[in-house]
Amino acid sequence: MQLKGKTALVTGSTSGIGLGIAIELAKQGANIVMNGFGDVDGPRGQITAQGVRAEYHGADMSKPVEIEAMMAFAAEKFGGVDILVNNAGIQHVAPIESFPPEKWDAIIAINLSSAFHTTRLAIPFMRQKNWGRIINIASAHGLVASKEKSAYVAAKHGIVGLTKVTALELATTGVTANAICPGWVLTPLVQKQIDARAANEKISVEQATKELLGEKEPSLQFTTPEQLGGLAVFFCSPAADNVRGQAWAHDGGWTAQ
Ligand code: NAD
């Protein structure tokens, strides 16, 4: 229970990777500020089953004013955020010339700018305590590109850059910033891409899943939210006190090629 008494805010923790990370942090004793859309009670139950408190704020991460309200809510409920996991994200797949500008704006706002806002608001409390962890969920697409994902790849490369700057500005403090770069994780975000592939190519979902993995991920295996949670727990441990500004791939060899 190395995180007992600490508070972790995980954006987009009602589903997928964010929920997996919240559960692993809760297993270490951290109270959780949840955020995200959709069902709240189910995911909240999975977190509180670990014996911690979980409070939910429904801020839309594309709206800075709502992000400010969420950070104030975290301060009111728990006194502040010790561990900030910037995870909320969306995807849209289309060639640049037909990429809807409003989708570009939404992806940059949710996948990148939101992390700037939560980070700038979390740092003063972390500095005061001289301890903090900022963990940005980037992607293999923060390190390499794929076609038809212009906004996503731009946002994820951007968040890797933001992670490095954050780490440098805090390098002489007890606050670290690192990014996690997952390969494929079987969440609703990826299931949508698999289903679209199956429909486009008139193949089964099983075949589309095999193709998706085979194209990018040498291990031919999905990374799991639990594994990414384990990596987040490592970043929060004393062993990682001097790990700063890294973009840590957990991608079955995707970016080793
Ligand atoms: P997901 O769709 O399962 O979960 C996304 C979460 O973000 C949900 O809780 C959703 O409600 C929340 N969210 C979406 N828009 C929001 C908004 N405007 N405001 C607040 N919350 C919002 O997806 P996931 O696969 O778990 O993705 C989580 C993160 O991991 C994303 O940043 C994604 O880019 C990244 N990632 C995913 C994969 C993958 O293969 N699934 C790989 C690399 C990186």
Coordinates of N, CA and C and ligand atoms in Angstrom, one line a residue, residues 11-19 35-38 57-63 66 86-91 106 110-111 137-141 152 156 159 180-191 193 212 217 222-223 225 228 254, ligand 1:
T11 N -8.0 11.3 -15.5 CA -9.0 11.8 -16.5 C -9.4 10.6 -17.4
G12 N -10.7 10.6 -17.8 CA -11.1 9.5 -18.6 C -11.0 8.2 -17.9
S13 N -11.5 8.1 -16.6 CA -11.3 6.9 -15.8 C -12.6 6.1 -15.7
T14 N -13.6 6.4 -16.5 CA -14.8 5.6 -16.5 C -14.7 4.4 -17.5
S15 N -13.6 4.3 -18.2 CA -13.5 3.2 -19.2 C -12.0 2.9 -19.4
G16 N -11.8 1.7 -20.0 CA -10.5 1.3 -20.7 C -9.3 1.5 -19.8
I17 N -8.3 2.2 -20.4 CA -7.0 2.3 -19.8 C -7.1 3.2 -18.5
G18 N -7.8 4.2 -18.5 CA -8.0 5.1 -17.4 C -8.5 4.4 -16.2
L19 N -9.5 3.5 -16.4 CA -10.1 2.8 -15.3 C -9.1 1.7 -14.8
N35 N -13.1 10.8 -13.6 CA -13.6 11.7 -14.6 C -13.9 10.9 -15.9
G36 N -14.8 11.4 -16.7 CA -15.1 10.7 -17.9 C -16.6 10.6 -18.1
F37 N -17.0 10.2 -19.3 CA -18.4 10.1 -19.6 C -18.9 8.6 -19.4
G38 N -20.2 8.5 -19.6 CA -20.8 7.1 -19.6 C -21.1 6.7 -18.1
H57 N -15.9 13.7 -10.9 CA -16.3 15.0 -11.5 C -16.4 14.8 -13.1
G58 N -17.5 15.3 -13.6 CA -17.8 15.0 -15.0 C -17.3 16.1 -16.0
A59 N -16.2 16.8 -15.6 CA -15.7 17.8 -16.5 C -15.4 17.3 -18.0
D60 N -15.9 18.1 -18.9 CA -15.6 17.8 -20.3 C -14.1 18.4 -20.6
M61 N -13.2 17.5 -20.9 CA -11.8 17.8 -21.0 C -11.5 18.7 -22.2
S62 N -12.5 19.0 -23.0 CA -12.3 20.0 -24.1 C -12.5 21.4 -23.6
K63 N -13.0 21.5 -22.3 CA -13.4 22.9 -21.8 C -12.5 23.3 -20.6
E66 N -14.2 23.9 -17.3 CA -14.7 22.7 -16.6 C -13.5 22.0 -15.9
N86 N -3.1 12.0 -17.0 CA -3.8 12.6 -18.1 C -4.0 11.5 -19.1
N87 N -5.2 11.0 -19.1 CA -5.5 9.9 -19.9 C -6.7 10.1 -20.9
A88 N -7.6 11.0 -20.6 CA -8.8 11.1 -21.5 C -8.4 11.3 -23.0
G89 N -9.0 10.6 -23.9 CA -8.6 10.8 -25.3 C -9.7 10.2 -26.2
I90 N -9.7 10.7 -27.4 CA -10.6 10.3 -28.5 C -9.8 10.1 -29.7
Q91 N -10.4 9.4 -30.7 CA -9.7 9.2 -32.0 C -10.7 9.5 -33.1
A106 N -11.3 19.1 -31.6 CA -11.7 18.3 -30.4 C -10.5 17.4 -30.0
I110 N -8.9 17.7 -26.3 CA -9.0 16.6 -25.3 C -7.7 15.8 -25.1
N111 N -7.0 15.5 -26.2 CA -5.8 14.6 -26.1 C -4.6 15.4 -25.7
I137 N -0.7 9.8 -20.6 CA -0.9 8.6 -21.5 C -0.8 9.1 -22.9
A138 N 0.3 8.9 -23.5 CA 0.6 9.2 -24.9 C 0.2 8.0 -25.7
S139 N 1.1 7.5 -26.5 CA 0.7 6.3 -27.4 C 2.0 6.0 -28.2
A140 N 2.0 4.8 -28.8 CA 3.0 4.5 -29.8 C 3.0 5.6 -30.8
H141 N 1.8 6.2 -31.0 CA 1.6 7.3 -32.0 C 2.2 8.6 -31.4
Y152 N -4.6 12.9 -34.1 CA -4.2 12.0 -33.0 C -2.6 11.9 -32.9
K156 N -0.5 13.4 -29.8 CA 0.4 12.4 -29.0 C 1.8 12.8 -29.1
I159 N 2.0 15.7 -26.7 CA 2.0 15.4 -25.2 C 3.4 14.8 -24.8
I180 N 3.5 7.5 -20.9 CA 3.4 6.0 -21.2 C 2.9 6.0 -22.6
C181 N 3.5 5.1 -23.4 CA 3.2 5.0 -24.8 C 2.7 3.6 -25.2
P182 N 1.4 3.3 -25.0 CA 0.9 2.0 -25.2 C 0.8 1.7 -26.7
G183 N 1.0 0.4 -27.1 CA 0.6 0.0 -28.4 C -0.9 -0.3 -28.3
W184 N -1.4 -1.3 -29.1 CA -2.8 -1.6 -29.1 C -3.3 -2.1 -27.7
V185 N -4.4 -1.5 -27.2 CA -5.0 -2.0 -26.0 C -6.5 -2.2 -26.4
L186 N -7.1 -3.3 -26.0 CA -8.4 -3.6 -26.5 C -9.5 -2.9 -25.7
T187 N -9.7 -1.7 -26.0 CA -10.7 -0.8 -25.3 C -11.8 -0.4 -26.3
P188 N -12.8 0.3 -25.9 CA -13.8 0.8 -26.9 C -13.2 1.6 -28.0
L189 N -12.1 2.4 -27.6 CA -11.5 3.3 -28.7 C -10.9 2.4 -29.8
V190 N -10.4 1.3 -29.5 CA -9.8 0.4 -30.5 C -10.8 -0.5 -31.1
Q191 N -11.8 -1.0 -30.3 CA -12.8 -1.9 -30.9 C -13.5 -1.2 -32.0
Q193 N -12.2 0.8 -34.2 CA -11.4 0.8 -35.3 C -11.4 -0.6 -35.9
L212 N -5.1 -6.1 -37.5 CA -4.7 -4.9 -36.8 C -3.4 -5.2 -36.0
E217 N 2.1 -4.7 -34.4 CA 2.6 -5.1 -33.1 C 3.2 -6.5 -33.2
F222 N -2.3 -7.8 -27.4 CA -2.7 -6.5 -26.8 C -2.0 -6.3 -25.5
T223 N -1.6 -5.0 -25.3 CA -1.2 -4.6 -23.9 C -2.5 -4.4 -23.1
P225 N -5.0 -2.9 -19.8 CA -5.1 -1.7 -18.9 C -4.4 -2.1 -17.5
L228 N -0.7 -1.5 -17.9 CA -0.4 0.0 -17.9 C -0.5 0.6 -16.5
W254 N 6.2 -2.5 -31.1 CA 5.7 -1.7 -32.2 C 6.8 -0.7 -32.7
Ligands
NAD1 P1 -11.7 4.6 -24.0 O1 -12.6 5.1 -25.1 O2 -12.0 3.3 -23.4 O3 -11.7 5.7 -22.8 C1 -11.6 7.0 -23.0 C2 -12.0 7.7 -21.7 O4 -11.9 9.2 -22.0 C3 -13.4 7.5 -21.3 O5 -13.5 7.4 -19.9 C4 -14.2 8.7 -21.9 O6 -15.4 8.9 -21.2 C5 -13.1 9.7 -21.6 N1 -13.4 10.9 -22.5 C6 -13.5 11.0 -23.8 N2 -13.7 12.3 -24.1 C7 -13.8 13.0 -23.0 C8 -13.9 14.4 -22.7 N3 -14.2 15.3 -23.6 N4 -13.9 14.8 -21.4 C9 -13.7 13.9 -20.4 N5 -13.5 12.6 -20.6 C10 -13.5 12.1 -21.9 O7 -10.3 4.7 -24.6 P2 -8.9 4.1 -24.1 O8 -8.4 3.2 -25.2 O9 -8.9 3.6 -22.7 O10 -8.0 5.5 -24.2 C11 -7.4 6.1 -23.1 C12 -6.2 6.8 -23.5 O11 -5.2 5.9 -23.9 C13 -6.4 7.8 -24.7 O12 -5.6 9.0 -24.4 C14 -5.8 7.1 -25.8 O13 -5.4 7.9 -26.9 C15 -4.7 6.3 -25.2 N6 -4.2 5.1 -25.9 C16 -5.1 4.1 -26.2 C17 -4.6 3.0 -26.9 C18 -5.4 1.8 -27.2 O14 -5.0 1.0 -28.0 N7 -6.6 1.7 -26.7 C19 -3.3 3.0 -27.3 C20 -2.4 4.1 -27.0 C21 -2.9 5.1 -26.3

